[in-house]
CSV table of N, CA and C in Angstrom, one decimal:
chain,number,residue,atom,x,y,z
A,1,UNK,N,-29.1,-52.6,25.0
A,1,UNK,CA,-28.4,-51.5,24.5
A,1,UNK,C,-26.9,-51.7,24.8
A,2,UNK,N,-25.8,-51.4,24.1
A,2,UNK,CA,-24.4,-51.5,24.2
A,2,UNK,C,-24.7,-50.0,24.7
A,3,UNK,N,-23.0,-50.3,25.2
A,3,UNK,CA,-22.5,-48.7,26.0
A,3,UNK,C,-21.8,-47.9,25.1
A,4,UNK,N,-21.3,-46.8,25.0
A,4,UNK,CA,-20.9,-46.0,23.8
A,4,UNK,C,-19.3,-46.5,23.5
A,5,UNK,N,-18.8,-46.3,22.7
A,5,UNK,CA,-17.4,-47.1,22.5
A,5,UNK,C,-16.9,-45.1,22.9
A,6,UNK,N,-15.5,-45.4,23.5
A,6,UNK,CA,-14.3,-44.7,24.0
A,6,UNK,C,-14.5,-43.6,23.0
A,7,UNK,N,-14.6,-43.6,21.3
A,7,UNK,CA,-14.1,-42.7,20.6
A,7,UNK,C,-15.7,-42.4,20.4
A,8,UNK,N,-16.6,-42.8,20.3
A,8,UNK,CA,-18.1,-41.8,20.8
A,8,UNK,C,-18.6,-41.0,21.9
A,9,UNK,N,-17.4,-41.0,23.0
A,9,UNK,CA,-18.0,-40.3,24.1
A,9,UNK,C,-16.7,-38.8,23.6
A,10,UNK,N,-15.8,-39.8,23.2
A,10,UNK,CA,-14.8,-38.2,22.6
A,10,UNK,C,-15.5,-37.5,21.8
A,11,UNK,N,-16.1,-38.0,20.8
A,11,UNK,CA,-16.7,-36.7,20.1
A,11,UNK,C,-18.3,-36.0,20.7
A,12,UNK,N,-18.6,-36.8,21.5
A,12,UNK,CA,-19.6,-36.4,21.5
A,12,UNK,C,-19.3,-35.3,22.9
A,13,UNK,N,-18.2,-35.1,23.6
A,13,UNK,CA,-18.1,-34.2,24.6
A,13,UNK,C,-17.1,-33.4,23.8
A,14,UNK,N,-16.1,-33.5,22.1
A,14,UNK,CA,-15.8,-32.5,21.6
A,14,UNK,C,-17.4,-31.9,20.9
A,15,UNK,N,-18.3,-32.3,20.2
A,15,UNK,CA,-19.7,-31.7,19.9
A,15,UNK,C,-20.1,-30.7,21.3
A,16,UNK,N,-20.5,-31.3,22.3
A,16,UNK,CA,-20.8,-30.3,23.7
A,16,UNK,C,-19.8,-29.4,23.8
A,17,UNK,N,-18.5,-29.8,23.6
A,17,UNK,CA,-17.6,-28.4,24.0
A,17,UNK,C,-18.3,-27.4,22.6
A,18,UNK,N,-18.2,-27.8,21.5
A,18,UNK,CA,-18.3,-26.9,20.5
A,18,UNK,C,-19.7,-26.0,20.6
A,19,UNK,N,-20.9,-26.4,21.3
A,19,UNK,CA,-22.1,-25.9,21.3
A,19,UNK,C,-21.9,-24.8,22.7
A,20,UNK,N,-21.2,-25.8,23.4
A,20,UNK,CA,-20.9,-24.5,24.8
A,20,UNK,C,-20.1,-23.1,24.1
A,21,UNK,N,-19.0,-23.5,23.1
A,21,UNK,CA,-18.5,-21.9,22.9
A,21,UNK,C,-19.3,-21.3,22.0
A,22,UNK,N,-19.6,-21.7,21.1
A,22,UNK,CA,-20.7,-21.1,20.0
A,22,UNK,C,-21.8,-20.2,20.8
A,23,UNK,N,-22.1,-20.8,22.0
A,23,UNK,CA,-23.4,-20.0,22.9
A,23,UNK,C,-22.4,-19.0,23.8
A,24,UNK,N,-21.6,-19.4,24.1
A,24,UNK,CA,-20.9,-18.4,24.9
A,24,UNK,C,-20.4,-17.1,23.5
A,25,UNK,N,-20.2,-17.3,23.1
A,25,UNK,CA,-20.1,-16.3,21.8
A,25,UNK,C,-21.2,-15.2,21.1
A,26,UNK,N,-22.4,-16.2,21.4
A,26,UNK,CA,-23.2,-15.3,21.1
A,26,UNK,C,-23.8,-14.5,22.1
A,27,UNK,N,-23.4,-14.8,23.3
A,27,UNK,CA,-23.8,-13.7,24.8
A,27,UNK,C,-22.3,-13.2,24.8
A,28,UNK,N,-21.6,-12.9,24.1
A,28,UNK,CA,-20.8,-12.3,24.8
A,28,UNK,C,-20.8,-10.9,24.8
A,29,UNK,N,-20.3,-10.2,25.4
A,29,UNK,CA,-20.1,-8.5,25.5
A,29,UNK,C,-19.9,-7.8,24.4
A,30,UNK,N,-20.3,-6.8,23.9
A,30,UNK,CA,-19.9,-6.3,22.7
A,30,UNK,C,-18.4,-5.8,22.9
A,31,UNK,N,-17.5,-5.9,21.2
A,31,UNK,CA,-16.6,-5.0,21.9
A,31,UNK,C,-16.3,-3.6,22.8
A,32,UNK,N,-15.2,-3.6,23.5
A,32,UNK,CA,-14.9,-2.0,23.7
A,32,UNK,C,-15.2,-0.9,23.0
A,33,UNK,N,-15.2,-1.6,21.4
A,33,UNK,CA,-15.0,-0.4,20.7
A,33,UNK,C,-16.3,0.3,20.2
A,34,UNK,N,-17.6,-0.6,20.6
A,34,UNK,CA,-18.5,-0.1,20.8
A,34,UNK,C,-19.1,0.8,21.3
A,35,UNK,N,-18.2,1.4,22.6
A,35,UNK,CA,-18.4,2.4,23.5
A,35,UNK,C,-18.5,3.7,22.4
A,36,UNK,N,-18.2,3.8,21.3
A,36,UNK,CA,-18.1,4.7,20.7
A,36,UNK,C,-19.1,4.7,19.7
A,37,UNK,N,-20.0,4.2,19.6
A,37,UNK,CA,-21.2,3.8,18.5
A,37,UNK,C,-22.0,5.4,18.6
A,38,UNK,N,-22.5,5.5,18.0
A,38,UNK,CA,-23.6,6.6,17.7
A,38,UNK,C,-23.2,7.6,16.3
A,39,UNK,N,-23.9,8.7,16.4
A,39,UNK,CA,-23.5,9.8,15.2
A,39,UNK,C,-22.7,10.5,15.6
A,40,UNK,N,-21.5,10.7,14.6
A,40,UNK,CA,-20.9,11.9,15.0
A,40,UNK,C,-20.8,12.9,13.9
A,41,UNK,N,-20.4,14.2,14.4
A,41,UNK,CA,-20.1,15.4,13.3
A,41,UNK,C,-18.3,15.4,12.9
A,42,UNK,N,-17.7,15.3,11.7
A,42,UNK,CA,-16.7,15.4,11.8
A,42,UNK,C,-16.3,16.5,11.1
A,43,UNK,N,-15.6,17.8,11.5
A,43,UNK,CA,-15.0,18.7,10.8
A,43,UNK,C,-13.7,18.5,10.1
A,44,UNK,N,-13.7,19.1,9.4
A,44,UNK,CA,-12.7,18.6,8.3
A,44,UNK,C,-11.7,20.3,7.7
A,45,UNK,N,-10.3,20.5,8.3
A,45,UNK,CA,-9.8,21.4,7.3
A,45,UNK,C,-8.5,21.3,7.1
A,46,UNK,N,-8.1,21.9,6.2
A,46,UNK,CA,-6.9,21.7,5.4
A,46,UNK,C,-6.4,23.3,5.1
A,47,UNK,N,-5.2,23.6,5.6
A,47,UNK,CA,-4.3,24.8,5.3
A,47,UNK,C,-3.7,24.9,3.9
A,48,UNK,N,-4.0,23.9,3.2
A,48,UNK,CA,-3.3,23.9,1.5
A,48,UNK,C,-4.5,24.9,0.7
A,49,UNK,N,-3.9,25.6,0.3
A,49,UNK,CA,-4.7,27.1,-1.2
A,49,UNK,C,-5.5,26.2,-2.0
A,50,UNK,N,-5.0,24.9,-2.5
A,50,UNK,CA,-5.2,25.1,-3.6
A,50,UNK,C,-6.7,23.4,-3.3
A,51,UNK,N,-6.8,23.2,-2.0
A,51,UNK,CA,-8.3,22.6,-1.4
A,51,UNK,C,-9.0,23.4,-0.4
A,52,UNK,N,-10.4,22.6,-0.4
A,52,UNK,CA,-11.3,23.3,0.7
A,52,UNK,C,-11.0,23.8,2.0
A,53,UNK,N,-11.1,24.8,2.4
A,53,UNK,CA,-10.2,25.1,3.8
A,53,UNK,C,-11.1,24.4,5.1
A,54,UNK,N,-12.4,23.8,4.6
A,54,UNK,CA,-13.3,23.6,5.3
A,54,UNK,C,-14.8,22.8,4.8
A,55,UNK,N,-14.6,21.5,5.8
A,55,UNK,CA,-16.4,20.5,5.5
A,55,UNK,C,-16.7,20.1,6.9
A,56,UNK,N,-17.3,19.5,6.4
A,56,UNK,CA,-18.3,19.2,7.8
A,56,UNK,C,-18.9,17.5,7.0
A,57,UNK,N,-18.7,16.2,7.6
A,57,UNK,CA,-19.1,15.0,7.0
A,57,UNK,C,-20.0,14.4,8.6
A,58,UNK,N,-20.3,13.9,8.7
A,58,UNK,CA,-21.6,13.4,9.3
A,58,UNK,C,-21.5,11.5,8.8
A,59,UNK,N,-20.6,11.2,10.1
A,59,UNK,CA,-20.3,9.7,10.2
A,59,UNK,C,-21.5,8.8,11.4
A,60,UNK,N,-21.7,7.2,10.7
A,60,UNK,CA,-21.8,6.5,12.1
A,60,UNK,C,-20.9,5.3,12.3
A,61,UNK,N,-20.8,5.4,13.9
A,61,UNK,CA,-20.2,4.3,14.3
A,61,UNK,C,-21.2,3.2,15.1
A,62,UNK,N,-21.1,2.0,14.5
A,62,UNK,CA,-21.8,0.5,15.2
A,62,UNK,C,-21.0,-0.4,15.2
A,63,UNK,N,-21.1,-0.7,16.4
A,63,UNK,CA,-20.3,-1.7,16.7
A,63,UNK,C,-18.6,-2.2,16.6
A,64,UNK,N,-17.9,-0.6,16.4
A,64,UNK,CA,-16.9,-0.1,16.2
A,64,UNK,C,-16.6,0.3,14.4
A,65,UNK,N,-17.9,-0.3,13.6
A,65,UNK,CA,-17.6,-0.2,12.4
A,65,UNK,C,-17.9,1.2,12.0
A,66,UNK,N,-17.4,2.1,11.1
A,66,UNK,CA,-17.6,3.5,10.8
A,66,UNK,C,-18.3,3.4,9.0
A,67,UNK,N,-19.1,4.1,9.1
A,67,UNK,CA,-20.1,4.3,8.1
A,67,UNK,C,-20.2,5.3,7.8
A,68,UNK,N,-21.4,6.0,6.4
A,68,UNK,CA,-21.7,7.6,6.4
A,68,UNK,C,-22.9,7.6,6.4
A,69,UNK,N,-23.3,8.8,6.9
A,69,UNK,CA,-24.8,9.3,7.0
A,69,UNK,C,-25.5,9.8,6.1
A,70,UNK,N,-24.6,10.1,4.7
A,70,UNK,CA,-25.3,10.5,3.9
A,70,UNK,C,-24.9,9.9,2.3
A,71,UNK,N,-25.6,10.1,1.1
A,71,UNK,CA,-25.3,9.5,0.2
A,71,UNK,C,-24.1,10.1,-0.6
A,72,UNK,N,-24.1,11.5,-0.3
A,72,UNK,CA,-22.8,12.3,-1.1
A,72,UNK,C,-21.8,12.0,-0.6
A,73,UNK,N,-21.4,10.9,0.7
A,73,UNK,CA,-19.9,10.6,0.9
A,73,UNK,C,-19.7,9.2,1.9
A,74,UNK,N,-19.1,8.4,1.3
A,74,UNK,CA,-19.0,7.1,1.6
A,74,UNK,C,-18.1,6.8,2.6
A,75,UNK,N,-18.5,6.6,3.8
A,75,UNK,CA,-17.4,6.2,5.0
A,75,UNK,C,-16.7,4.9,5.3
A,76,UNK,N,-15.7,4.4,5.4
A,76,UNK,CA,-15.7,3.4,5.9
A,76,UNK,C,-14.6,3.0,6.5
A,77,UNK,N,-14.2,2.2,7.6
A,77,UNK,CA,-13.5,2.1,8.6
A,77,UNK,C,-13.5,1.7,9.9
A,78,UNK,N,-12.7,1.4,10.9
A,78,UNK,CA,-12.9,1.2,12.0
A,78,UNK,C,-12.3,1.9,13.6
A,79,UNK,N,-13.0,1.6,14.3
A,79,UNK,CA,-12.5,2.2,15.8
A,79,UNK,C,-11.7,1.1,16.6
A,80,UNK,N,-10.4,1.0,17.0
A,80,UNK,CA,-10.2,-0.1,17.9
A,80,UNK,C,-10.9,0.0,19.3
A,81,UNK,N,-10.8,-0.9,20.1
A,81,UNK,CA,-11.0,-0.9,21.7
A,81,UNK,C,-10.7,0.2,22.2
A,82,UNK,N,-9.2,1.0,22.5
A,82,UNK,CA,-8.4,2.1,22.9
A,82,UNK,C,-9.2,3.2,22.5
A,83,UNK,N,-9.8,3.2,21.3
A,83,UNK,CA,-10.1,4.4,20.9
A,83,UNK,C,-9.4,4.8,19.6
A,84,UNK,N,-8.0,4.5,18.7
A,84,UNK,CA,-7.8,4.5,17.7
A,84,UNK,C,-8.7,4.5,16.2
A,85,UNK,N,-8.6,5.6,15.6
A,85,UNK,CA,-9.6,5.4,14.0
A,85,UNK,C,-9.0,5.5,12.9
A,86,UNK,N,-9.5,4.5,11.8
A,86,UNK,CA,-9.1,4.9,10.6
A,86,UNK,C,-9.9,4.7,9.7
A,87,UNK,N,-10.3,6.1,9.1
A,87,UNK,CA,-11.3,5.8,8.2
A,87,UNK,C,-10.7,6.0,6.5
A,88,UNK,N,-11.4,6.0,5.8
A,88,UNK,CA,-11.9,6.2,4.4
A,88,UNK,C,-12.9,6.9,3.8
A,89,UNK,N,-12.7,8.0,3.4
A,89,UNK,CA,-13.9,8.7,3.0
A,89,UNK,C,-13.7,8.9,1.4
A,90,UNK,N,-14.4,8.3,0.6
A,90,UNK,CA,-14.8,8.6,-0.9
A,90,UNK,C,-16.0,9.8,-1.6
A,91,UNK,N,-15.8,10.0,-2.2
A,91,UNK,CA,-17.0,11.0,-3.0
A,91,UNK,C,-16.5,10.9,-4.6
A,92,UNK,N,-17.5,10.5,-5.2
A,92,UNK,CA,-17.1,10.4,-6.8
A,92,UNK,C,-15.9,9.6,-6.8
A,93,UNK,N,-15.1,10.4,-7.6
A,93,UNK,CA,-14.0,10.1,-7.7
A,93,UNK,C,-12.7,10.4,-7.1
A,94,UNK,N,-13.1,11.5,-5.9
A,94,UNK,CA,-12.3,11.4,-4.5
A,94,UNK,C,-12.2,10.9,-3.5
A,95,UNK,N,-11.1,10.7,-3.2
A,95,UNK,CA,-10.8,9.5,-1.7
A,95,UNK,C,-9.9,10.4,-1.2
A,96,UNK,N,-10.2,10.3,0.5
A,96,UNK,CA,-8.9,10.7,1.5
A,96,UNK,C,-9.0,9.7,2.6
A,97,UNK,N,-7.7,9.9,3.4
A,97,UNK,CA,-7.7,8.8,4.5
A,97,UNK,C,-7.0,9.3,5.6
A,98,UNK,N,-8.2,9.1,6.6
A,98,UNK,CA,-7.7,9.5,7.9
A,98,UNK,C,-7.5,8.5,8.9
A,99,UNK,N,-6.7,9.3,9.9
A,99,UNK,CA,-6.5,8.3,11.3
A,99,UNK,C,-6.6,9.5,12.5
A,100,UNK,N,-6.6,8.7,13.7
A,100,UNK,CA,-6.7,9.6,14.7
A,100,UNK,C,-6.7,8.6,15.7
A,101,UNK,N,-7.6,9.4,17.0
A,101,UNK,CA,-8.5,9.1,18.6
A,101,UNK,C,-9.7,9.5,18.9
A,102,UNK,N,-10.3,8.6,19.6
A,102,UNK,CA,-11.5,9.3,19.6
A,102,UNK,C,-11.4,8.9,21.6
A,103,UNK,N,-11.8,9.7,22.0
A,103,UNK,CA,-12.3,9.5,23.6
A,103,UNK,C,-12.9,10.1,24.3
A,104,UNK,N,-14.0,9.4,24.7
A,104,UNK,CA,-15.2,10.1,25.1
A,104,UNK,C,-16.2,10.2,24.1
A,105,UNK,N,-16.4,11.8,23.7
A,105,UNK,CA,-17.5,12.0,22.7
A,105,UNK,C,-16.8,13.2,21.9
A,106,UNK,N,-15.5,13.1,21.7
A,106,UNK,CA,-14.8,13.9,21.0
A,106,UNK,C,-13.4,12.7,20.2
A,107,UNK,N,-12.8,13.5,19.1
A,107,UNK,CA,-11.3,13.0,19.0
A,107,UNK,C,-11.0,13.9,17.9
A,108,UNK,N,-10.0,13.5,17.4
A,108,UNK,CA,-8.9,14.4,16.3
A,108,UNK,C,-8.1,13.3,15.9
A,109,UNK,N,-7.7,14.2,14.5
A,109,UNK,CA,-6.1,13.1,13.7
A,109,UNK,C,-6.3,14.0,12.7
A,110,UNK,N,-5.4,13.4,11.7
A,110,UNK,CA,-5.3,13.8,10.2
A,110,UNK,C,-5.7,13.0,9.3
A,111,UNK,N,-5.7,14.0,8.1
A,111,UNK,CA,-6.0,12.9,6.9
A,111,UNK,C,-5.2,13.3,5.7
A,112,UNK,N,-5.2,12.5,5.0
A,112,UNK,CA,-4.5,12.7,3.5
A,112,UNK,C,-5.4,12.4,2.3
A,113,UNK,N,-5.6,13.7,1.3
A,113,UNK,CA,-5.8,12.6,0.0
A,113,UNK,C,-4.5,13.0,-1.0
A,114,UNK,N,-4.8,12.9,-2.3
A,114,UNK,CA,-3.7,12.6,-3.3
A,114,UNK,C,-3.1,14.3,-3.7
A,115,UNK,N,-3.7,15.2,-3.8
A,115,UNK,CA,-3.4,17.0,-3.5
A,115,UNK,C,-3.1,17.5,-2.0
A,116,UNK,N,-4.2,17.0,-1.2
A,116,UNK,CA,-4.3,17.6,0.2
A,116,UNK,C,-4.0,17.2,1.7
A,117,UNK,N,-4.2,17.7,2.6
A,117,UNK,CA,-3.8,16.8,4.0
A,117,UNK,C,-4.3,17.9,4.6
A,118,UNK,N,-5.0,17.7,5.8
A,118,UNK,CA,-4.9,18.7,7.0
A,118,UNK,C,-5.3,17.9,7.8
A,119,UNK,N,-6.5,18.4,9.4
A,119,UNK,CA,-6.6,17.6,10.3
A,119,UNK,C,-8.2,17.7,10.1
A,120,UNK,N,-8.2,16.7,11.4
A,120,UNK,CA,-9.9,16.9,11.8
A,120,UNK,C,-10.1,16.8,12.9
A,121,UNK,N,-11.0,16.9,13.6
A,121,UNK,CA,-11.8,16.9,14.7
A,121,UNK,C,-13.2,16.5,15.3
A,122,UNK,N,-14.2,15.6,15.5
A,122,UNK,CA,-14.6,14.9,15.8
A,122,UNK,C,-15.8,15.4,17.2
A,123,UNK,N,-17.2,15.2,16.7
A,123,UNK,CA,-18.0,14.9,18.1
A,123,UNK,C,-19.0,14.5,17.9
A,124,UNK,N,-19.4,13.9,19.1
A,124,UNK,CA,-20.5,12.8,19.0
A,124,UNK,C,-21.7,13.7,19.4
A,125,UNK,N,-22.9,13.2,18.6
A,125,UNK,CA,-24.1,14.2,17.9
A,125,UNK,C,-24.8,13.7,19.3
């Protein structure tokens, strides 16, 4: 048997480095921003006459990604590590967009759509 030439042992310990991070990638820790995963209730109101003074939307968060719990309104968005959010909420043909904090099992921010703006407020179910 010959011994491996110079430029076969290179690749073949860049191949091993690449299997070692791939595996270390897949154990690694979830993000931070997972600490915030589960259901939350999000209240929703606005001081402007001429929208709802008041909803109630029913979000989830996995794995820092934000979703809706129900079919009448489409969530979507994320949580950073910190705790920072910004979602999207659609229905029909309405869209608004919020941002905020979330920490702990509560948070708050605002939102906008294209008539209205107020705030919200936030807790984990």
């Amino acid at each position: 048997m010959s011994k491996p030439k110079g430029h076969d042992m290179v690749k073949s310990w860049k191949s091993l480095a690449a299997v070692l991070l791939l595996a270390a990638l897949g154990f690694a820790t979830p993000s931070a921003a997972a600490k915030f995963d589960g259901d939350w209730n999000v209240q929703i109101t606005s001081s402007n006459a001429a929208c709802v003074s008041s909803a109630s939307v029913s979000i989830e968060i996995n794995n820092g990604q934000v979703a809706s719990n129900t079919a009448a309104v489409t969530a979507s968005g994320r949580v950073a590590d910190a705790g920072a959010i910004r979602v999207t909420l659609a229905s029909g043909m309405k869209r608004a967009v919020g941002s905020g904090v979330l920490a702990g099992t509560s948070g708050s921010g605002t939102w906008r759509a294209a008539l209205c703006s107020g705030t919200w407020t936030a807790q984990r179910i």
